[in-house]
Coordinates of C-alpha atoms in Angstrom, one line a residue:
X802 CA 96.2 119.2 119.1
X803 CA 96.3 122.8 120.4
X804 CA 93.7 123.0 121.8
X805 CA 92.7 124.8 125.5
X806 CA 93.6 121.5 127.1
X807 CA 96.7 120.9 126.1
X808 CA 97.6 124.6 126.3
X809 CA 96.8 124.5 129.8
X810 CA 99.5 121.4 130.7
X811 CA 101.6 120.2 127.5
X812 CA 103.8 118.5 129.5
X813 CA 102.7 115.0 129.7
X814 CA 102.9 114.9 125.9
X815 CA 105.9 116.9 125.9
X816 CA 107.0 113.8 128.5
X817 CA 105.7 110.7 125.8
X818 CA 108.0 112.7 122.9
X819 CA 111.3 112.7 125.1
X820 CA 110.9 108.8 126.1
X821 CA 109.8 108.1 122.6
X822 CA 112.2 109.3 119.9
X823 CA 115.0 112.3 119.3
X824 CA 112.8 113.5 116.4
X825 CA 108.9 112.9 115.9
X826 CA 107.1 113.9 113.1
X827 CA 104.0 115.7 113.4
X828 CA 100.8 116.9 111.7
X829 CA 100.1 119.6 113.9
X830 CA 102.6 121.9 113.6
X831 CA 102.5 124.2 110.4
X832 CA 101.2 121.4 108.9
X833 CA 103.9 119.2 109.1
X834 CA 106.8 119.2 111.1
X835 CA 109.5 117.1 112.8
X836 CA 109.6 117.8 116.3
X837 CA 113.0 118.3 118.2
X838 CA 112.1 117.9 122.1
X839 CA 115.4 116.9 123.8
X840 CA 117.7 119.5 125.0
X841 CA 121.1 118.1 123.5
X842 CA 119.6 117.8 120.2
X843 CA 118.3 121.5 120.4
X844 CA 121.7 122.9 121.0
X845 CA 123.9 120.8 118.6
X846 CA 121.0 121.9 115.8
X847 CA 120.2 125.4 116.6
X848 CA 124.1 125.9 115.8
X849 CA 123.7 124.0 111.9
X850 CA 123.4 127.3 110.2
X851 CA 124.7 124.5 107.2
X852 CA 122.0 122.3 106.7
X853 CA 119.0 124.3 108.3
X854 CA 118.3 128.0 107.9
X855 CA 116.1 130.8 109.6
X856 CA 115.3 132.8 106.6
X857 CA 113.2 130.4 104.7
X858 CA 111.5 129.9 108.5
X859 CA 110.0 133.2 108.0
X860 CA 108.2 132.3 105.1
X861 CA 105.0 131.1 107.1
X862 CA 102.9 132.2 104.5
X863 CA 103.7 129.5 102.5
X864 CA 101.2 127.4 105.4
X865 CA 98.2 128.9 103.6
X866 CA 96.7 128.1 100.5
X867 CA 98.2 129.3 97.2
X868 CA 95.2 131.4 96.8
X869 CA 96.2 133.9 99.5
X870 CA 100.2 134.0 99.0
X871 CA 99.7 136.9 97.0
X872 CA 97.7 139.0 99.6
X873 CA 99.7 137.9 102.0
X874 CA 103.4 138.3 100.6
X875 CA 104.3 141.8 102.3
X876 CA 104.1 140.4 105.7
X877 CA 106.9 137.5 104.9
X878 CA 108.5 140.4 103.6
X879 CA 108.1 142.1 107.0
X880 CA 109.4 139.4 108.5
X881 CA 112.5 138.3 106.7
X882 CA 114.1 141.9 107.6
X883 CA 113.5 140.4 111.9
X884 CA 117.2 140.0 113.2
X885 CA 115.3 136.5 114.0
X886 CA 114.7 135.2 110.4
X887 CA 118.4 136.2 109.1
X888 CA 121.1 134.0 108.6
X889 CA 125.1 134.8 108.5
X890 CA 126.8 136.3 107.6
X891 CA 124.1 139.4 107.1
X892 CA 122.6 138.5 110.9
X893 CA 126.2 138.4 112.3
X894 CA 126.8 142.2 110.7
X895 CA 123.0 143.4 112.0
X896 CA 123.8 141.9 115.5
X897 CA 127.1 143.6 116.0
X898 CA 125.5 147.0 115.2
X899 CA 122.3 146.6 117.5
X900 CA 124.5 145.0 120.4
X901 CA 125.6 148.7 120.9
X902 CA 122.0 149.6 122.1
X903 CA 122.1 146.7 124.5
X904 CA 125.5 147.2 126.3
X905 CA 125.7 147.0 130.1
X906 CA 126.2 150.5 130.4
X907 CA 123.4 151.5 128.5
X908 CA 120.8 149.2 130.6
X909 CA 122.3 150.0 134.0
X910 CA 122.0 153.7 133.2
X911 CA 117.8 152.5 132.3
X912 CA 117.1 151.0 135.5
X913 CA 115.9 153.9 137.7
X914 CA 113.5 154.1 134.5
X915 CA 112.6 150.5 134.5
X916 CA 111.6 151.0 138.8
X917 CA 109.7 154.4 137.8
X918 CA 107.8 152.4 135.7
X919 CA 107.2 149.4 137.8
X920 CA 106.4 152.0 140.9
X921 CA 103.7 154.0 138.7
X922 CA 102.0 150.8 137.5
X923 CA 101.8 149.4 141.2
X924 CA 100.4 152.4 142.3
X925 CA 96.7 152.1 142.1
X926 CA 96.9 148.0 143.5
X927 CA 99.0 149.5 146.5
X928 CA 95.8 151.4 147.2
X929 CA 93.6 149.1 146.7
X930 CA 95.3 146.1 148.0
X931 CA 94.5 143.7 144.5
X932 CA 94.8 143.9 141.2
X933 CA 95.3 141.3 137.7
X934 CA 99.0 140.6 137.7
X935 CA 98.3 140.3 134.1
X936 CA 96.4 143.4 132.5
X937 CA 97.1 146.2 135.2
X938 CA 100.7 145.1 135.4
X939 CA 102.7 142.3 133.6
X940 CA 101.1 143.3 130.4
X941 CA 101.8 146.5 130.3
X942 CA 105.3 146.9 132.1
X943 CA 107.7 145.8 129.0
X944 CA 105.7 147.6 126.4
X945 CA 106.1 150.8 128.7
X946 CA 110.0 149.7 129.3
X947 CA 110.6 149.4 125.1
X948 CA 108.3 152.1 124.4
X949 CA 110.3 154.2 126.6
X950 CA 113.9 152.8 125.9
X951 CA 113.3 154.1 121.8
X952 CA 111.9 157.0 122.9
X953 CA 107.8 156.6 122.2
X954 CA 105.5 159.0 124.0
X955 CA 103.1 158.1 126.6
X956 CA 100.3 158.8 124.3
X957 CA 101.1 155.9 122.0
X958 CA 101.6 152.7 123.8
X959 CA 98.3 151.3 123.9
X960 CA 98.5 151.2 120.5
X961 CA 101.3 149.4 120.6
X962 CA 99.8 146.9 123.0
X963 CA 97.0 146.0 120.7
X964 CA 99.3 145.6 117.3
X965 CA 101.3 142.9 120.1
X966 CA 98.2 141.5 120.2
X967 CA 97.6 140.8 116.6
X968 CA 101.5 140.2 115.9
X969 CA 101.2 137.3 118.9
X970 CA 98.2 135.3 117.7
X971 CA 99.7 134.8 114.5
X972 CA 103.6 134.5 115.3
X973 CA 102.3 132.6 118.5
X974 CA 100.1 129.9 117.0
X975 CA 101.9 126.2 115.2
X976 CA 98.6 126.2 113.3
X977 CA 97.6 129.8 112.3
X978 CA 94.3 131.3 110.2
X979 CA 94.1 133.4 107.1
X980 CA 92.5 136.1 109.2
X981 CA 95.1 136.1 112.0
X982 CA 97.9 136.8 109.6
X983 CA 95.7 139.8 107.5
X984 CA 96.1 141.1 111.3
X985 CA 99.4 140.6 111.2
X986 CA 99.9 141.7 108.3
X987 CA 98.0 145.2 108.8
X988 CA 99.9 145.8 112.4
X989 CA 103.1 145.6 110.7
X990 CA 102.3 147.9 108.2
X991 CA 101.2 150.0 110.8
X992 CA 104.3 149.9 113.1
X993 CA 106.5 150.1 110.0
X994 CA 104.5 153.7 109.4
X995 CA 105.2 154.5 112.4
X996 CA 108.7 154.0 112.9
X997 CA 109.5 155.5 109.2
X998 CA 107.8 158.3 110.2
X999 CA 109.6 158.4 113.9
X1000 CA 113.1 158.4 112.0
X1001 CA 113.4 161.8 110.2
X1002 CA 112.9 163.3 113.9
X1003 CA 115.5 161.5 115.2
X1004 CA 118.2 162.3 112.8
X1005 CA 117.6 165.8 113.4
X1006 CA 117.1 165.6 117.0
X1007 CA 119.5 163.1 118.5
X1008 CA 118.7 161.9 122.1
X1009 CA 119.6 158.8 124.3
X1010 CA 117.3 157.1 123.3
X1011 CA 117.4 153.1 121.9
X1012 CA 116.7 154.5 118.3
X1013 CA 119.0 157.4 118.4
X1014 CA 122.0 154.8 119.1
X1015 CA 120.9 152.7 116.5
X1016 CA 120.7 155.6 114.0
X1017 CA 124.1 156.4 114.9
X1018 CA 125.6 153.1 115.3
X1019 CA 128.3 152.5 113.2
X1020 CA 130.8 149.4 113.2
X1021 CA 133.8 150.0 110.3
X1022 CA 132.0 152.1 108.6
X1023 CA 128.9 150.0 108.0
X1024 CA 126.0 151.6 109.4
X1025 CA 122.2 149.8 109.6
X1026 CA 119.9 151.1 106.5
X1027 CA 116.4 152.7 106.8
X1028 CA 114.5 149.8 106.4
X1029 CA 116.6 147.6 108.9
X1030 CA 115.8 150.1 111.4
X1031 CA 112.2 149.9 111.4
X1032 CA 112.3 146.1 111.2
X1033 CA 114.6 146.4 113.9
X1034 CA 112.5 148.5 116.3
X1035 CA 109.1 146.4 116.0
X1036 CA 111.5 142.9 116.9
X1037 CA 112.5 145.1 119.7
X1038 CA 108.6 145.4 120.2
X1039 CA 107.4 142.3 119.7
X1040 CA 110.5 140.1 121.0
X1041 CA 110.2 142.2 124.3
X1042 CA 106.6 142.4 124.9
X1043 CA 105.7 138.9 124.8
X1044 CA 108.7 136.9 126.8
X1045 CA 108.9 139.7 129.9
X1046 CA 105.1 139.9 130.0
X1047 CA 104.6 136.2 130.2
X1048 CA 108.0 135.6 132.5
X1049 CA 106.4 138.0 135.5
X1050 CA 102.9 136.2 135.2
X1051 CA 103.7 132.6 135.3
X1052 CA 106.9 133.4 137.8
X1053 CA 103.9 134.6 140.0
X1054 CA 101.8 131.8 139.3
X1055 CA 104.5 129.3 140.3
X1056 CA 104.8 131.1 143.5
X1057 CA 101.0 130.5 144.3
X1058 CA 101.4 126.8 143.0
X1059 CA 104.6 126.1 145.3
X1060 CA 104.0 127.8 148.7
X1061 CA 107.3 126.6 149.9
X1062 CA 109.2 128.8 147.3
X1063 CA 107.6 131.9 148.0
X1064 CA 108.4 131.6 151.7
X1065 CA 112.0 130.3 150.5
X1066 CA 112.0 133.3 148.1
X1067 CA 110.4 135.9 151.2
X1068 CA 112.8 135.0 153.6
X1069 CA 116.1 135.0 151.3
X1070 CA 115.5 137.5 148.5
X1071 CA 118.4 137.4 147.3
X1072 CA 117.1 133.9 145.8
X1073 CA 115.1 136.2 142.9
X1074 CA 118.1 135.2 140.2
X1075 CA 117.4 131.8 140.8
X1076 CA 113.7 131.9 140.8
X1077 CA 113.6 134.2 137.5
X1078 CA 116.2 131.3 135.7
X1079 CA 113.7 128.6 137.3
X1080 CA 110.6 130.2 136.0
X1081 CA 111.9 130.2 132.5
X1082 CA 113.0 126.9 132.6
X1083 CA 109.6 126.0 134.0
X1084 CA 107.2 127.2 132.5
X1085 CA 109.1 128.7 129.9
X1086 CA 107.6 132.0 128.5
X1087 CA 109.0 130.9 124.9
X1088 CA 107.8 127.3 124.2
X1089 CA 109.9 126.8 120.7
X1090 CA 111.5 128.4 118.3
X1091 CA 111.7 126.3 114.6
X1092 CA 114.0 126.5 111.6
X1093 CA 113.7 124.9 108.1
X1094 CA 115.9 122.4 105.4
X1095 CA 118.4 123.9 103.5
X1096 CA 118.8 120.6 101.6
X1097 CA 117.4 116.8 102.1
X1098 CA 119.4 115.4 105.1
X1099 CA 119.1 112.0 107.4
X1100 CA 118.4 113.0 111.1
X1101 CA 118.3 110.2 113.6
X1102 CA 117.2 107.7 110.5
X1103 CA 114.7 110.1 109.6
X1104 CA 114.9 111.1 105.9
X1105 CA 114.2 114.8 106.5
X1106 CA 113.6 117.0 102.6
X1107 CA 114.1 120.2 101.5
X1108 CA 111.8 122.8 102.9
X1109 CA 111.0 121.0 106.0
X1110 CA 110.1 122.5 109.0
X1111 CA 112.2 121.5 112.2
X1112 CA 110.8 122.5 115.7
X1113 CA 112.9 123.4 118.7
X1114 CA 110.8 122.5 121.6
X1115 CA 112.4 124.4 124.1
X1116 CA 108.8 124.0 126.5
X1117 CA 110.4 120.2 126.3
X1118 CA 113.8 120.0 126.3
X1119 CA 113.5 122.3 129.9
X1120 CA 112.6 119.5 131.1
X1121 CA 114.6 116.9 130.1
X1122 CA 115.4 114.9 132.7
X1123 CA 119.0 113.9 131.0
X1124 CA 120.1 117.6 131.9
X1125 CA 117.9 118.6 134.3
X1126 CA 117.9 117.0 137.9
X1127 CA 114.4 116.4 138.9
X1128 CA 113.2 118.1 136.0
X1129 CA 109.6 118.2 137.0
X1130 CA 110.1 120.0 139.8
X1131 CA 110.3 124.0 140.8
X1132 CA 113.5 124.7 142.6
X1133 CA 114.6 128.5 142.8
X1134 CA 118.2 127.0 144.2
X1135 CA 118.4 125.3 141.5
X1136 CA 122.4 125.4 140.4
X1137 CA 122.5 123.6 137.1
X1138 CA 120.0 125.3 135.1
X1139 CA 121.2 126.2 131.6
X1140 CA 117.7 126.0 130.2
X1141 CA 117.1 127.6 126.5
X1142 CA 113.9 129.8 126.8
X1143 CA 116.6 132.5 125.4
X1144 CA 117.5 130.3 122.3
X1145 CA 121.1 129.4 122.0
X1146 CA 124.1 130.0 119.7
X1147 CA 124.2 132.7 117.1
X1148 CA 120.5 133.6 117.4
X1149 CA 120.9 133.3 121.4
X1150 CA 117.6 136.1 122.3
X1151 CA 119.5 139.9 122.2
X1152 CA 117.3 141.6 124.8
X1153 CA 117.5 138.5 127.1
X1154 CA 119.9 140.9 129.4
X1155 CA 116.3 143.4 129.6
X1156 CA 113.5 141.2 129.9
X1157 CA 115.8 139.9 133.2
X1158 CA 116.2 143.6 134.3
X1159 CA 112.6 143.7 134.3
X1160 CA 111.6 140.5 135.8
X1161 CA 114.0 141.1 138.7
X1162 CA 112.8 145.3 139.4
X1163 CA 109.0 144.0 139.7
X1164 CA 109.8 140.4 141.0
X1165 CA 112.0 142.6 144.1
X1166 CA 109.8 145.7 144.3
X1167 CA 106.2 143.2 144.8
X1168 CA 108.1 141.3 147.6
X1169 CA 109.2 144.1 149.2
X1170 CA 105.8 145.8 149.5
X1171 CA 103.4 143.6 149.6
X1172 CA 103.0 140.3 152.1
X1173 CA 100.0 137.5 152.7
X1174 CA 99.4 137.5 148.9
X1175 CA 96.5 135.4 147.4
X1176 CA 95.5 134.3 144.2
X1177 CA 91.5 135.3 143.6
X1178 CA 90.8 132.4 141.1
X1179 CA 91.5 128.8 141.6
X1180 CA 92.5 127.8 138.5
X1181 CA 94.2 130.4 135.8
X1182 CA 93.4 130.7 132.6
X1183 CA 96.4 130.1 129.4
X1184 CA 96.2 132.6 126.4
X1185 CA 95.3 130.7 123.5
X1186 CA 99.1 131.4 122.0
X1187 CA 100.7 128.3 122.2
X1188 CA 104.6 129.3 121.3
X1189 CA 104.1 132.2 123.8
X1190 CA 102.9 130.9 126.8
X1191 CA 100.8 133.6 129.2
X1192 CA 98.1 133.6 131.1
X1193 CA 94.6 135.7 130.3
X1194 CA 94.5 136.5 133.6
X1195 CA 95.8 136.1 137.1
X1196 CA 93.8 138.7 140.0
X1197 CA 95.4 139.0 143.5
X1198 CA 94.9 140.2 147.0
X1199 CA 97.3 141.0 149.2
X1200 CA 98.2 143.6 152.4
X1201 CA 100.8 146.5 151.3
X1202 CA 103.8 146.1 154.0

């Protein structure tokens, strides 16, 4: 089912499953999985913390054959300690101690950062008048932004660009290989190195940084533990990389594919809000989250069992056209537009607040300096990641203002 085809556009299936049924069973995702594509159902759901759970989600391991659980077990392990695959109460007392790294204060006082970063990775296209929206900019600008929010040297982020890589083809695929996840597996050993290594320094030498308010973050006395820290700081990573990245590159590919918006957007650009919330409704960066059966439970007359996997198809339900007025269109005045690319309820995306901060510096600063814009290819290129949906690619021309 995923193939590069239905990468490309899944939305005329996505369109058969919302006319069809409120849950759909099927083969293709982790093999086996009932499919949840309308938006009402997602948010009613993704609140059941009673009869469906994240924590067993993050055993995707158990997708492989039983010869390979064994090899494999550490990197559920990784996983399970993500603020994404924890449950309440435990997520609830996580959350409140990270949310003090991710106050409004503390990402206001970041943005001159954010634009530094934005301006230095612009620089060479300025010159030049072109460059891949992708690679030379979209790709690299929220690795730079996390990198520098915990406090990572220059030095280092390309190598945190290429264990994205390998964490993405695995966490990205419904349908993964034994080979993507010993990938997987061996970045987050490497990035939990890291970070335990990292630590010591920054209990000694306290700075502003992300990690240094997490190491001191305290919240009645409870404070996070080592290894919650470095889990912690590759989500941060991961979580941040992949949804900003992908945000900026298929925002700017809607501008190419609907002229009318970029004028719309050039003459009022004040309008970048909206076309940031439209672009992740659209073509929504994060195409489903899932979570799996406590117990055996009826959904919708389906008889669903223990251990089954449920998918949110968030890629869907941003499109449903019971919520969404002329869903299949791109409108950047667009007033209803509540869409769920974030997630919703308890597990509602933490650094959602960021990846907007970014989208709306580079978003501003390209409009502002650049005009008569052109796409270079005529027909883009999707990653093959289906949950995270990017492009490979996306080269431009345009004439610096």
């Amino acid at each position: 089912m995923f193939d590069r085809a239905f990468i490309a556009n899944p939305y005329p299936q996505y369109y058969e499953w919302l006319k069809h049924g409120r849950v759909v069973w099927s083969p293709d995702f982790f093999g086996g999985a009932w499919v949840l594509p309308h938006y009402k159902d997602n948010t009613e759901l993704l609140r059941d913390s009673e009869r469906l759970t994240t924590e067993k989600a993050g055993g995707l391991v158990a997708q492989f054959p039983p010869e390979y659980h064994a090899e494999l077990r550490s990197l559920d392990e990784y996983l399970a300690r993500w603020l994404a695959f924890i449950d309440p109460p435990k997520h609830l007392r996580i959350r409140r101690l990270l949310q003090k790294g991710f106050t409004s204060e503390v990402l206001n006082s970041f943005r001159p950062r954010v634009q530094e970063i934005v301006d230095n990775l612009l620089a060479q296209g300025m010159v030049e008048g072109r460059l891949d929206m992708m690679s030379d900019f979209a790709y690299l600008l929220p690795v730079r932004v996390v990198c520098a929010m915990l406090g990572i040297p220059d030095k280092d982020h390309m190598l945190f660009v290429r264990w994205m890589d390998e964490l993405a083809m695995f966490l990205g695929n419904a349908s993964s290989t034994v080979e993507a996840a010993r990938h997987a597996k061996d970045a987050l050993e490497k990035l939990t190195t890291y970070f335990r290594e990292l630590l010591p320094e920054r209990r000694r030498h306290a700075g502003r940084d992300l990690i240094s308010l997490l190491v001191a973050a305290e919240e009645e006395g409870d404070v996070l533990s080592e290894d919650e820290l470095y889990a912690q700081c590759v989500f941060f990573l991961f979580a941040g990389h992949e949804t900003t990245s992908n945000l900026i590159g298929n925002g700017m590919l809607c501008l190419f594919r609907h002229p009318d918006q970029l004028a719309l957007l050039r003459g009022q650009p004040s309008l970048v809000v909206g076309f940031i919330e439209e672009t992740l409704r659209y073509e929504s960066p994060m195409q489903y989250t899932f979570r799996m059966a406590r117990r055996d439970f009826d959904l919708f007359g389906q008889s669903v069992k223990k251990g089954q996997v449920l998918v949110f198809l968030f890629g869907a339900a941003n499109r449903d056209p019971d919520v969404f007025e002329a869903s299949n269109m791109f409108d950047i005045t667009r007033k209803k537009n509540a869409h769920l690319t974030f997630g919703y309820g308890l597990h509602h995306c933490i650094g959602a607040a960021t990846a907007r901060l970014e989208a709306d510096i580079a978003f501003s600063t390209l409009l502002l300096r650049t005009h008569n814009m052109q796409l270079l290819i005529d027909e883009p290129q999707w990653r093959d990641v289906f949950r995270f949906r990017g492009l490979r690619s996306l080269p431009v021309q345009f004439e610096v203002k």
